[in-house]
Coordinates of C-alpha atoms in Angstrom, one line a residue:
X1 CA 20.3 7.2 -6.1
X2 CA 21.3 6.9 -2.0
X3 CA 24.2 5.4 -1.1
X4 CA 25.1 2.1 -0.1
X5 CA 25.0 1.5 3.7
X6 CA 25.1 -2.3 4.2
X7 CA 26.8 -4.7 2.5
X8 CA 26.9 -8.7 3.0
X9 CA 30.1 -10.2 1.8
X10 CA 30.2 -13.9 0.9
X11 CA 28.4 -14.9 3.8
X12 CA 28.0 -18.6 5.0
X13 CA 26.1 -19.8 7.8
X14 CA 25.3 -23.7 8.6
X15 CA 24.0 -25.2 11.7
X16 CA 24.7 -28.8 12.6
X17 CA 26.4 -29.3 9.3
X18 CA 23.3 -28.1 7.2
X19 CA 23.9 -24.8 5.3
X20 CA 21.2 -22.1 6.1
X21 CA 23.3 -19.5 3.8
X22 CA 25.8 -20.2 1.2
X23 CA 27.9 -17.4 -0.4
X24 CA 25.4 -14.8 0.1
X25 CA 26.3 -11.2 -1.1
X26 CA 23.6 -8.5 -0.8
X27 CA 24.0 -4.5 -0.4
X28 CA 21.3 -2.5 1.2
X29 CA 20.9 1.5 0.4
X30 CA 20.8 4.4 2.9
X31 CA 16.9 5.1 3.7
X32 CA 15.8 2.1 1.5
X33 CA 12.9 -0.1 2.8
X34 CA 14.3 -3.5 2.0
X35 CA 12.2 -6.9 2.9
X36 CA 13.7 -10.4 2.9
X37 CA 11.0 -12.4 1.6
X38 CA 10.6 -16.7 1.5
X39 CA 9.1 -19.7 3.2
X40 CA 10.3 -21.0 6.4
X41 CA 14.1 -21.9 6.7
X42 CA 15.1 -20.0 3.7
X43 CA 17.8 -18.0 5.6
X44 CA 16.0 -14.8 5.9
X45 CA 15.9 -14.5 9.8
X46 CA 19.3 -15.5 10.0
X47 CA 20.4 -12.9 7.6
X48 CA 18.8 -10.3 9.6
X49 CA 20.2 -11.8 13.1
X50 CA 23.9 -11.7 11.3
X51 CA 22.7 -8.1 10.5
X52 CA 22.0 -7.2 14.1
X53 CA 25.2 -9.2 15.6
X54 CA 23.2 -12.1 17.2
X55 CA 24.8 -14.1 15.2
X56 CA 28.2 -14.6 13.6
X57 CA 29.0 -15.8 10.1
X58 CA 31.0 -19.0 9.7
X59 CA 32.9 -16.6 6.7
X60 CA 32.6 -13.6 5.1
X61 CA 31.9 -10.1 6.1
X62 CA 29.2 -7.6 6.7
X63 CA 30.1 -4.0 6.1
X64 CA 28.2 -1.0 7.4
X65 CA 29.0 2.7 6.1
X66 CA 32.3 1.2 5.1
X67 CA 33.4 -0.3 8.1
X68 CA 33.8 -4.2 9.1
X69 CA 31.1 -4.4 11.7
X70 CA 31.2 -8.6 11.5
X71 CA 32.6 -9.1 15.2
X72 CA 31.0 -5.8 16.4
X73 CA 28.5 -6.5 19.5
X74 CA 24.6 -6.1 19.1
X75 CA 24.7 -3.2 21.5
X76 CA 27.8 -1.2 19.6
X77 CA 26.0 -1.3 16.1
X78 CA 24.0 1.8 15.0
X79 CA 20.7 -0.4 14.4
X80 CA 17.9 -1.8 16.5
X81 CA 15.8 -4.8 16.2
X82 CA 11.8 -5.5 16.9
X83 CA 11.0 -9.1 17.0
X84 CA 7.6 -10.8 16.5
X85 CA 7.5 -11.4 20.2
X86 CA 7.7 -7.7 21.6
X87 CA 9.7 -8.5 24.7
X88 CA 8.3 -5.6 26.6
X89 CA 8.9 -5.3 30.3
X90 CA 5.5 -6.0 31.8
X91 CA 6.5 -4.5 35.3
X92 CA 7.3 -1.1 33.8
X93 CA 5.3 1.7 32.2
X94 CA 5.2 2.5 29.0
X95 CA 7.4 5.3 29.2
X96 CA 10.0 3.0 31.5
X97 CA 9.6 0.6 28.6
X98 CA 10.9 3.4 26.1
X99 CA 13.4 5.0 28.2
X100 CA 14.9 1.6 29.1
X101 CA 18.0 1.9 26.3
X102 CA 18.2 5.6 26.9
X103 CA 18.9 5.1 30.8
X104 CA 21.6 2.6 29.9
X105 CA 23.3 5.1 27.9
X106 CA 23.0 7.7 30.7
X107 CA 21.0 10.4 29.0
X108 CA 19.5 13.5 31.1
X109 CA 16.1 13.1 32.5
X110 CA 14.8 16.1 30.5
X111 CA 16.3 14.2 27.4
X112 CA 14.7 11.2 28.0
X113 CA 11.2 12.8 28.8
X114 CA 11.4 14.9 25.4
X115 CA 12.3 11.5 23.7
X116 CA 9.7 9.6 25.2
X117 CA 6.9 12.5 24.3
X118 CA 8.2 12.6 20.8
X119 CA 8.3 8.6 20.2
X120 CA 4.6 8.3 21.6
X121 CA 3.5 11.0 19.3
X122 CA 5.0 9.3 16.5
X123 CA 3.4 6.1 16.8
X124 CA 0.1 7.9 17.4
X125 CA 0.1 6.8 21.4
X126 CA 0.8 10.2 23.0
X127 CA -1.0 10.2 26.6
X128 CA -0.3 6.5 27.1
X129 CA 3.2 7.3 29.3
X130 CA 1.8 5.8 32.4
X131 CA 0.1 2.8 31.0
X132 CA 0.9 -0.9 32.0
X133 CA 2.0 -2.6 28.5
X134 CA -0.2 -5.8 30.0
X135 CA -3.3 -3.6 29.2
X136 CA -2.3 -2.9 25.5
X137 CA -3.9 -4.4 22.3
X138 CA -1.6 -6.6 20.2
X139 CA -1.2 -3.4 17.6
X140 CA -0.5 -1.0 20.3
X141 CA 2.4 -3.3 22.1
X142 CA 3.7 -3.3 18.5
X143 CA 4.0 0.2 18.3
X144 CA 5.6 0.5 21.6
X145 CA 8.3 -1.6 20.9
X146 CA 9.1 0.5 17.6
X147 CA 9.0 3.4 19.4
X148 CA 11.4 1.9 22.2
X149 CA 13.5 1.3 19.3
X150 CA 13.4 4.6 17.4
X151 CA 14.0 6.5 20.5
X152 CA 17.9 5.3 20.1
X153 CA 18.0 7.1 16.8
X154 CA 19.5 3.9 15.1
X155 CA 20.6 4.1 11.3
X156 CA 18.6 1.1 10.7
X157 CA 15.8 -0.6 11.9
X158 CA 15.4 -4.4 11.7
X159 CA 11.9 -5.8 11.8
X160 CA 11.7 -9.5 12.0
X161 CA 8.1 -10.6 11.2
X162 CA 6.7 -8.1 13.7
X163 CA 3.1 -8.2 12.1
X164 CA 2.9 -12.2 12.3
X165 CA 0.7 -11.9 15.7
X166 CA -2.2 -9.3 14.5
X167 CA -5.1 -10.1 12.9
X168 CA -5.5 -9.1 9.2
X169 CA -7.3 -6.0 9.8
X170 CA -4.7 -4.5 12.0
X171 CA -2.0 -6.1 10.2
X172 CA -2.8 -4.1 6.9
X173 CA -3.5 -0.6 9.3
X174 CA 0.2 -1.4 10.7
X175 CA 1.7 -1.8 7.1
X176 CA 0.6 1.9 6.3
X177 CA 2.0 2.7 9.8
X178 CA 5.3 1.7 9.3
X179 CA 5.6 3.1 5.5
X180 CA 4.5 6.7 7.0
X181 CA 7.2 5.9 10.1
X182 CA 9.8 5.0 7.5
X183 CA 9.1 8.2 5.5
X184 CA 8.9 10.5 8.6
X185 CA 12.2 9.0 10.1
X186 CA 14.2 8.6 7.1
X187 CA 16.1 5.6 8.1
X188 CA 16.7 2.4 6.6
X189 CA 14.0 -0.8 7.1
X190 CA 15.5 -4.4 6.9
X191 CA 12.3 -6.3 7.4
X192 CA 12.0 -10.2 7.4
X193 CA 8.2 -11.9 6.4
X194 CA 7.0 -15.3 4.5
X195 CA 4.0 -12.9 3.6
X196 CA 4.0 -11.9 0.1
X197 CA 1.4 -9.1 0.5
X198 CA 3.0 -7.3 3.3
X199 CA 6.3 -7.5 0.9
X200 CA 4.7 -6.0 -2.0
X201 CA 2.8 -3.6 0.0
X202 CA 5.6 -1.9 1.9
X203 CA 9.0 -2.4 0.1
X204 CA 11.4 -0.5 -2.1
X205 CA 13.1 -3.6 -2.8
X206 CA 12.3 -7.2 -2.2
X207 CA 14.9 -10.2 -1.7
X208 CA 13.2 -13.3 -2.5
X209 CA 15.1 -16.2 -0.9
X210 CA 14.9 -20.0 -0.9
X211 CA 17.5 -22.6 0.8
X212 CA 20.1 -20.0 1.5
X213 CA 20.0 -18.5 -1.9
X214 CA 18.7 -15.5 -3.2
X215 CA 16.5 -16.1 -5.8
X216 CA 15.6 -12.7 -7.0
X217 CA 15.9 -9.0 -6.1
X218 CA 13.9 -6.3 -7.4
X219 CA 11.3 -3.7 -7.1
X220 CA 7.8 -5.1 -6.0
X221 CA 6.6 -4.7 -9.5
X222 CA 9.7 -6.4 -10.7
X223 CA 9.1 -9.5 -8.6
X224 CA 5.5 -9.7 -9.5
X225 CA 5.4 -8.9 -13.4
X226 CA 9.0 -10.7 -14.4
X227 CA 9.8 -13.5 -12.2
X228 CA 13.0 -14.7 -12.9
X229 CA 12.2 -18.6 -12.1
X230 CA 9.6 -20.7 -11.1
X231 CA 10.1 -20.3 -7.3
X232 CA 9.4 -16.8 -7.6
X233 CA 6.5 -17.0 -10.2
X234 CA 5.0 -19.7 -7.6
X235 CA 6.0 -18.1 -4.1
X236 CA 4.7 -14.5 -5.2
X237 CA 1.0 -14.1 -6.0
X238 CA -0.6 -17.3 -7.7
X239 CA 0.5 -18.2 -10.9
X240 CA -0.2 -21.0 -13.6
X241 CA 3.1 -22.7 -14.6
X242 CA 3.4 -24.2 -17.5
X243 CA 5.5 -26.5 -19.6
X244 CA 6.1 -24.9 -22.9
X245 CA 8.4 -25.1 -26.4
X246 CA 9.9 -22.0 -27.3
X247 CA 9.3 -22.4 -31.0
X248 CA 11.3 -19.2 -31.8
X249 CA 11.7 -15.7 -30.9
X250 CA 8.2 -14.0 -29.8
X251 CA 6.3 -17.5 -30.2
X252 CA 6.0 -20.1 -27.7
X253 CA 3.8 -23.4 -27.8
X254 CA 1.9 -24.2 -24.6
X255 CA -1.1 -26.8 -24.1
X256 CA -1.0 -27.8 -27.6
X257 CA -1.6 -24.4 -29.4
X258 CA 0.9 -21.7 -30.3
X259 CA 1.1 -18.3 -28.4
X260 CA 2.5 -14.9 -29.7
X261 CA 4.8 -13.5 -26.6
X262 CA 7.5 -10.7 -26.5
X263 CA 10.4 -12.8 -25.2
X264 CA 13.5 -13.4 -27.3
X265 CA 16.9 -15.1 -26.7
X266 CA 15.8 -18.4 -25.6
X267 CA 16.6 -20.4 -29.0
X268 CA 14.5 -22.6 -31.3
X269 CA 12.4 -25.4 -30.1
X270 CA 13.7 -25.3 -26.8
X271 CA 11.8 -26.2 -23.4
X272 CA 10.8 -23.7 -21.1
X273 CA 8.7 -22.7 -18.2
X274 CA 5.7 -20.4 -19.0
X275 CA 4.4 -18.2 -16.3
X276 CA 0.7 -16.9 -16.8
X277 CA -0.9 -14.6 -13.9
X278 CA -4.5 -15.6 -13.2
X279 CA -5.6 -12.2 -13.8
X280 CA -4.1 -12.0 -17.2
X281 CA -6.0 -14.8 -18.7
X282 CA -9.4 -13.7 -20.7
X283 CA -12.1 -16.1 -21.0
X284 CA -13.9 -15.2 -24.2
X285 CA -16.5 -16.8 -26.5
X286 CA -15.2 -20.4 -27.6
X287 CA -14.5 -19.6 -31.4
X288 CA -12.1 -16.0 -30.2
X289 CA -10.0 -18.0 -28.0
X290 CA -6.6 -19.7 -29.0
X291 CA -7.5 -22.5 -27.1
X292 CA -10.8 -23.6 -25.4
X293 CA -11.4 -25.1 -21.8
X294 CA -14.4 -25.9 -19.5
X295 CA -15.1 -23.9 -16.1
X296 CA -14.4 -26.9 -13.7
X297 CA -14.6 -24.8 -10.3
X298 CA -15.7 -21.4 -9.2
X299 CA -15.4 -19.3 -5.9
X300 CA -16.5 -15.6 -5.2
X301 CA -13.6 -13.7 -3.5
X302 CA -15.2 -10.3 -3.1
X303 CA -13.3 -8.2 -5.7
X304 CA -12.9 -11.5 -8.4
X305 CA -14.3 -14.7 -9.0
X306 CA -11.6 -17.2 -8.8
X307 CA -12.2 -20.0 -11.5
X308 CA -10.4 -23.3 -12.9
X309 CA -10.4 -24.1 -16.1
X310 CA -9.5 -27.3 -17.5
X311 CA -7.9 -26.9 -21.0
X312 CA -6.2 -29.5 -22.6
X313 CA -5.3 -31.5 -19.5
X314 CA -4.1 -28.5 -17.7
X315 CA -6.2 -26.9 -14.6
X316 CA -5.5 -23.3 -15.5
X317 CA -6.2 -20.7 -12.6
X318 CA -8.4 -17.7 -13.9
X319 CA -9.1 -14.4 -11.7
X320 CA -12.0 -12.1 -13.5
X321 CA -14.4 -9.8 -12.5
X322 CA -16.9 -12.0 -14.8
X323 CA -18.7 -15.0 -13.8
X324 CA -18.7 -18.0 -15.9
X325 CA -20.6 -20.6 -14.6
X326 CA -19.3 -24.3 -13.8
X327 CA -19.6 -26.5 -16.8
X328 CA -19.6 -23.7 -19.4
X329 CA -17.1 -24.1 -22.4
X330 CA -14.7 -20.6 -23.0
X331 CA -12.1 -19.6 -25.2
X332 CA -8.6 -18.7 -23.3
X333 CA -6.9 -15.6 -24.6
X334 CA -3.7 -13.9 -23.3
X335 CA -2.2 -11.0 -24.8
X336 CA 1.4 -11.8 -25.6
X337 CA 3.2 -9.1 -23.1
X338 CA 1.2 -11.1 -20.2
X339 CA 3.1 -14.4 -20.9
X340 CA 6.4 -14.7 -19.1
X341 CA 9.1 -17.1 -20.5
X342 CA 11.8 -18.7 -18.3
X343 CA 14.7 -21.2 -19.0
X344 CA 13.9 -24.6 -17.1
X345 CA 16.5 -25.4 -14.6
X346 CA 18.9 -28.1 -15.7
X347 CA 19.1 -29.5 -12.1
X348 CA 17.6 -29.8 -8.7
X349 CA 20.8 -27.8 -7.4
X350 CA 19.9 -24.8 -10.0
X351 CA 16.3 -24.9 -9.1
X352 CA 17.6 -24.0 -5.5
X353 CA 20.0 -21.5 -6.6
X354 CA 17.9 -19.9 -9.1
X355 CA 19.1 -16.4 -10.0
X356 CA 22.4 -15.0 -8.6
X357 CA 22.7 -11.2 -8.5

């Protein structure tokens, strides 16, 4: 396993008396693609800006490769940032934009020319040296911003919602480009987004944040399949979150019926939150289901049908490649492995804090 490169230790940050980060502890490994994911105001961009040196924490420290960089200015850190607004200089050519940081470092012309060619080839824009940024598409401007960052050979590339201004198809293309770049360059990527699909597609590790706290850290598969609280389950993909009673190990009661599950250790007759993904619900003939319901809504989504099924007063969201017409009675079946059990938060504060690493 690669070594720990970045370590946030007890980072606190507030603005106008409002806590944005509260005792944040997080480490990032060398060559990792780590994504900070969460809704607006959760603290993800503040975390990135503290790492970049654009903000100072109120308390705590940031370690980089074993050295304390908490008070080191941005230009002295071995990292570069690509922002959502690419901040390209429109009065300069593409080559001059990319060379900007290298000229400040007094590199030779031959070195700079070589680096420009290398960077443009890497982002699939060779031959664009003499063009103006103003004449480029959003996706091309985004690539130039990345090229400008990577010629400085940073150990870490920070990306703050860099695909937010692009349309859907271009955004998906750029996701694959970023994965390719990360693999070719062998550097650490720290990525900020509120887009769950982006996070699931690109990341080695996802850090889900809410209200200044880390809710869960894990691989995309862990985060999606094993959410540790209702916030994560609700934020990552679509979920049915249902009040339940854990009757005993491996048996939960929801919607007036008992469903076998695989979870243990919650106690007996304990209130729990139950998460079932829409794609994990099987609609069967009424007599074959654990409970029955009626289809109330139907939308065709291209790869699947999205249906709402009213079952014992609860509207279940169901994704299926089989269409069931509105009004039809159905049986509802879920295999035990696809039922996730979570403790209910005991207070609103606990709901915000969620799980600590």
